[in-house]
Structure formats: structure tokens, C-alpha cells
Short mmCIF file of N, CA and C in Angstrom, two decimals:
data_model
loop_
_atom_site.label_atom_id
_atom_site.label_comp_id
_atom_site.label_asym_id
_atom_site.label_seq_id
_atom_site.Cartn_x
_atom_site.Cartn_y
_atom_site.Cartn_z
N UNK A 1 28.74 -13.91 49.73
CA UNK A 1 29.55 -14.77 50.78
C UNK A 1 29.08 -16.02 51.24
N UNK A 2 29.66 -17.24 50.63
CA UNK A 2 29.13 -18.54 50.78
C UNK A 2 29.98 -19.32 51.64
N UNK A 3 29.61 -19.27 52.85
CA UNK A 3 30.55 -19.93 53.79
C UNK A 3 29.55 -20.86 54.60
N UNK A 4 30.10 -21.89 55.27
CA UNK A 4 29.17 -22.63 56.00
C UNK A 4 28.42 -22.07 57.09
N UNK A 5 29.04 -21.10 57.82
CA UNK A 5 28.52 -20.22 58.92
C UNK A 5 28.60 -18.88 58.64
N UNK A 6 27.66 -18.08 59.34
CA UNK A 6 27.81 -16.76 59.20
C UNK A 6 27.23 -16.05 60.48
N UNK A 7 27.54 -14.82 60.68
CA UNK A 7 27.12 -13.84 61.97
C UNK A 7 27.17 -12.38 61.25
N UNK A 8 25.92 -11.99 61.78
CA UNK A 8 25.55 -10.54 61.38
C UNK A 8 25.83 -9.59 62.64
N UNK A 9 26.86 -8.59 62.76
CA UNK A 9 26.96 -7.99 63.66
C UNK A 9 26.31 -6.53 63.48
N UNK A 10 25.62 -5.76 64.08
CA UNK A 10 25.07 -4.60 63.95
C UNK A 10 25.27 -3.58 65.22
N UNK A 11 25.92 -2.40 64.68
CA UNK A 11 26.40 -1.55 65.82
C UNK A 11 25.74 -0.36 65.55
N UNK A 12 24.93 0.22 66.40
CA UNK A 12 24.12 1.54 66.36
C UNK A 12 24.94 2.50 67.05
N UNK A 13 24.86 3.70 66.36
CA UNK A 13 25.65 4.92 66.96
C UNK A 13 24.55 5.88 67.10
N UNK A 14 24.98 6.85 67.96
CA UNK A 14 23.89 7.67 68.25
C UNK A 14 23.80 8.91 67.00
N UNK A 15 24.46 8.88 66.15
CA UNK A 15 24.13 9.72 64.95
C UNK A 15 24.83 9.23 63.75
N UNK A 16 24.45 9.69 62.55
CA UNK A 16 24.94 9.02 61.34
C UNK A 16 26.47 9.53 61.18
N UNK A 17 26.93 10.62 61.56
CA UNK A 17 28.29 11.05 61.54
C UNK A 17 29.21 10.14 62.06
N UNK A 18 28.90 9.86 63.26
CA UNK A 18 29.74 8.84 64.20
C UNK A 18 29.85 7.35 63.46
N UNK A 19 28.77 7.15 62.91
CA UNK A 19 28.63 5.69 62.37
C UNK A 19 29.44 5.74 61.03
N UNK A 20 29.68 7.00 60.28
CA UNK A 20 30.33 7.12 59.09
C UNK A 20 31.86 7.04 59.44
N UNK A 21 32.28 7.75 60.53
CA UNK A 21 33.70 7.66 60.98
C UNK A 21 34.13 6.21 61.23
N UNK A 22 33.33 5.82 61.95
CA UNK A 22 33.67 4.35 62.42
C UNK A 22 33.90 3.31 61.20
N UNK A 23 32.85 3.42 60.14
CA UNK A 23 32.74 2.67 58.97
C UNK A 23 34.18 2.97 58.18
N UNK A 24 34.59 4.11 58.03
CA UNK A 24 35.69 4.58 57.23
C UNK A 24 37.08 3.90 57.92
N UNK A 25 36.86 4.15 59.37
CA UNK A 25 37.97 3.46 59.87
C UNK A 25 38.34 2.00 60.12
N UNK A 26 37.20 1.20 59.89
CA UNK A 26 37.51 -0.20 59.57
C UNK A 26 37.37 -0.69 58.06
N UNK A 27 37.01 0.14 57.21
CA UNK A 27 36.47 -0.38 56.02
C UNK A 27 38.02 -0.60 55.11
N UNK A 28 39.25 -0.25 55.55
CA UNK A 28 40.51 -0.78 55.05
C UNK A 28 40.71 -2.20 55.39
N UNK A 29 40.34 -2.64 56.41
CA UNK A 29 40.45 -3.91 56.93
C UNK A 29 39.67 -5.09 56.02
N UNK A 30 38.74 -4.73 55.33
CA UNK A 30 37.80 -5.65 54.63
C UNK A 30 38.69 -6.18 53.50
N UNK A 31 39.10 -7.36 53.60
CA UNK A 31 39.75 -7.98 52.46
C UNK A 31 41.20 -8.03 52.59
N UNK A 32 41.61 -7.08 53.92
CA UNK A 32 43.07 -7.18 54.12
C UNK A 32 43.59 -7.98 55.28
N UNK A 33 42.70 -8.76 56.12
CA UNK A 33 42.96 -9.53 57.08
C UNK A 33 43.38 -10.88 56.54
N UNK A 34 44.65 -11.38 56.73
CA UNK A 34 44.80 -12.70 56.18
C UNK A 34 44.10 -13.66 56.89
N UNK A 35 43.83 -14.79 56.11
CA UNK A 35 43.05 -16.01 56.61
C UNK A 35 42.25 -16.33 55.41
N UNK A 36 42.09 -17.64 55.17
CA UNK A 36 41.68 -18.14 54.08
C UNK A 36 40.07 -18.79 54.64
N UNK A 37 39.91 -18.90 55.99
CA UNK A 37 38.91 -19.59 56.53
C UNK A 37 37.75 -18.62 56.84
N UNK A 38 37.98 -17.30 56.82
CA UNK A 38 36.73 -16.36 56.99
C UNK A 38 36.88 -15.16 55.96
N UNK A 39 35.61 -14.47 55.93
CA UNK A 39 35.75 -13.37 55.08
C UNK A 39 34.62 -12.25 55.85
N UNK A 40 34.65 -11.12 55.47
CA UNK A 40 33.82 -10.16 56.18
C UNK A 40 33.35 -9.04 55.12
N UNK A 41 32.16 -8.62 55.29
CA UNK A 41 31.48 -7.57 54.45
C UNK A 41 31.19 -6.50 55.60
N UNK A 42 31.33 -5.18 55.04
CA UNK A 42 30.82 -4.05 55.73
C UNK A 42 29.63 -3.38 55.01
N UNK A 43 28.82 -2.64 55.82
CA UNK A 43 27.86 -1.82 55.19
C UNK A 43 27.42 -0.90 56.42
N UNK A 44 26.89 0.28 55.90
CA UNK A 44 26.21 1.25 56.89
C UNK A 44 25.04 1.85 56.15
N UNK A 45 24.02 1.94 57.20
CA UNK A 45 22.83 2.37 56.71
C UNK A 45 22.43 3.51 57.92
N UNK A 46 22.46 4.72 57.70
CA UNK A 46 22.30 5.63 58.50
C UNK A 46 23.29 5.75 59.60
N UNK A 47 22.93 5.42 60.69
CA UNK A 47 23.61 5.25 61.99
C UNK A 47 24.00 3.92 62.43
N UNK A 48 23.76 3.00 61.50
CA UNK A 48 23.83 1.58 61.84
C UNK A 48 24.98 0.91 60.95
N UNK A 49 26.13 0.52 61.73
CA UNK A 49 27.21 -0.40 60.84
C UNK A 49 26.93 -1.82 60.92
N UNK A 50 27.14 -2.38 59.85
CA UNK A 50 26.86 -3.82 59.89
C UNK A 50 28.10 -4.54 59.62
N UNK A 51 28.44 -5.47 59.93
CA UNK A 51 29.55 -6.35 59.55
C UNK A 51 29.11 -7.70 59.42
N UNK A 52 29.25 -8.50 58.32
CA UNK A 52 28.78 -9.80 58.22
C UNK A 52 29.90 -10.76 58.10
N UNK A 53 30.25 -11.69 59.12
CA UNK A 53 31.41 -12.35 59.10
C UNK A 53 30.91 -13.96 58.55
N UNK A 54 31.60 -14.38 57.58
CA UNK A 54 31.23 -15.71 57.07
C UNK A 54 32.64 -16.72 57.28
N UNK A 55 32.41 -17.84 57.58
CA UNK A 55 33.47 -18.58 58.11
C UNK A 55 33.05 -20.24 57.58
N UNK A 56 34.16 -21.07 57.49
CA UNK A 56 34.23 -22.31 56.99
C UNK A 56 33.96 -23.10 58.22
N UNK A 57 34.16 -22.73 59.63
CA UNK A 57 34.08 -23.44 60.57
C UNK A 57 33.62 -22.64 61.79
N UNK A 58 32.96 -23.01 62.93
CA UNK A 58 32.81 -22.38 64.05
C UNK A 58 34.02 -21.74 64.84
N UNK A 59 35.01 -22.18 64.74
CA UNK A 59 36.08 -21.72 65.53
C UNK A 59 36.68 -20.48 64.65
N UNK A 60 36.69 -20.52 63.52
CA UNK A 60 37.20 -19.55 62.60
C UNK A 60 35.86 -18.00 62.69
N UNK A 61 34.69 -18.66 62.81
CA UNK A 61 33.53 -17.70 63.13
C UNK A 61 33.89 -16.88 64.23
N UNK A 62 34.07 -17.59 65.32
CA UNK A 62 34.25 -17.00 66.70
C UNK A 62 35.36 -16.09 66.33
N UNK A 63 36.39 -16.40 65.86
CA UNK A 63 37.87 -15.59 65.87
C UNK A 63 37.50 -14.38 64.84
N UNK A 64 36.65 -14.63 63.91
CA UNK A 64 36.19 -13.49 63.10
C UNK A 64 35.41 -12.61 63.90
N UNK A 65 34.34 -12.93 64.36
CA UNK A 65 33.44 -12.15 65.19
C UNK A 65 34.41 -11.16 66.18
N UNK A 66 35.22 -12.06 66.88
CA UNK A 66 36.14 -11.22 68.14
C UNK A 66 36.96 -10.20 67.22
N UNK A 67 37.50 -10.52 66.22
CA UNK A 67 38.26 -9.62 65.42
C UNK A 67 37.55 -8.36 64.97
N UNK A 68 36.35 -8.49 64.25
CA UNK A 68 35.52 -7.56 63.63
C UNK A 68 34.84 -6.53 65.00
N UNK A 69 34.50 -7.12 65.97
CA UNK A 69 34.11 -6.53 67.27
C UNK A 69 34.94 -5.67 67.79
N UNK A 70 36.29 -6.05 67.78
CA UNK A 70 37.26 -5.37 68.41
C UNK A 70 37.79 -4.10 67.36
N UNK A 71 37.75 -4.44 66.19
CA UNK A 71 38.10 -3.42 65.00
C UNK A 71 37.08 -2.36 65.43
N UNK A 72 35.79 -2.54 65.24
CA UNK A 72 34.90 -1.63 65.46
C UNK A 72 34.95 -0.90 66.88
N UNK A 73 35.32 -1.56 67.90
CA UNK A 73 35.47 -0.95 69.07
C UNK A 73 36.62 0.11 69.29
N UNK A 74 37.66 -0.30 68.51
CA UNK A 74 38.94 0.66 68.55
C UNK A 74 38.41 1.72 67.65
N UNK A 75 37.80 1.67 66.29
CA UNK A 75 37.48 2.83 65.54
C UNK A 75 36.37 3.89 66.42
N UNK A 76 35.70 3.33 67.16
CA UNK A 76 34.72 4.05 68.09
C UNK A 76 35.65 4.85 69.32
N UNK A 77 36.52 4.00 69.90
CA UNK A 77 37.22 4.70 70.77
C UNK A 77 38.16 5.81 70.28
N UNK A 78 38.62 5.52 69.15
CA UNK A 78 39.51 6.48 68.52
C UNK A 78 38.90 7.74 68.10
N UNK A 79 37.50 7.66 67.52
CA UNK A 79 36.63 8.75 67.35
C UNK A 79 36.48 9.49 68.76
N UNK A 80 36.11 8.89 69.69
CA UNK A 80 35.52 9.52 71.02
C UNK A 80 37.01 10.24 71.62
N UNK A 81 38.11 9.72 71.33
CA UNK A 81 39.30 10.31 71.78
C UNK A 81 39.59 11.54 71.09
N UNK A 82 39.24 11.47 69.78
CA UNK A 82 39.51 12.70 68.79
C UNK A 82 38.47 13.90 69.23
N UNK A 83 37.31 13.35 69.69
CA UNK A 83 36.35 14.53 70.02
C UNK A 83 36.49 15.03 71.19
N UNK A 84 37.14 14.34 72.11
CA UNK A 84 37.33 14.89 73.61
C UNK A 84 38.68 15.95 73.51
N UNK A 85 39.52 15.72 72.60
CA UNK A 85 40.56 16.66 72.39
C UNK A 85 40.57 17.79 71.61
N UNK A 86 39.18 17.91 70.98
CA UNK A 86 38.94 18.85 69.95
C UNK A 86 38.64 19.93 70.75
#
């Protein structure tokens, strides 16, 4: 990822299973979000999900950070809702 600016977001979960579920829920968005000023990479190591956002400018970087933080939050909330209804 060769962009002028980048940010690394790390999300730690209580266990590897939850991190795996959140990762799987947001992985389809990698490369699918329209825009030519940002890109993102997703990785998981144990119970930590890492999103690296690269952008051509700081406005695009902020938008990318907001987008990915929201996506991970939605994945986490969906998993929590599924767990509470089980």
C-alpha cells in the first residue's frame, strides 16, 4: 500500500473466536468500497483485528478511518446481538 498517508487501527477482542467473526464480517468490504483516494488491508492475529488504511490526502484518510471503525463496530454489534439471542 503506497499512499501518502496511512493509519493502522487495531481492535482487540476478548477471544480469538470473536475476532475471527468480526474479521469475516468486514472482509468482503476490502476492495469493494468505491473510491480511488483510499485503500485498506485487513489482517487478524489471534484476538486482534488490524485494519491499515492508506490515503492520498488527510481528508480521505479521516473518511477511511471513520468507515473502517464503523464497519468493525457493526460487525462486533452484530456478533453480540447474535450471541444474546442464542
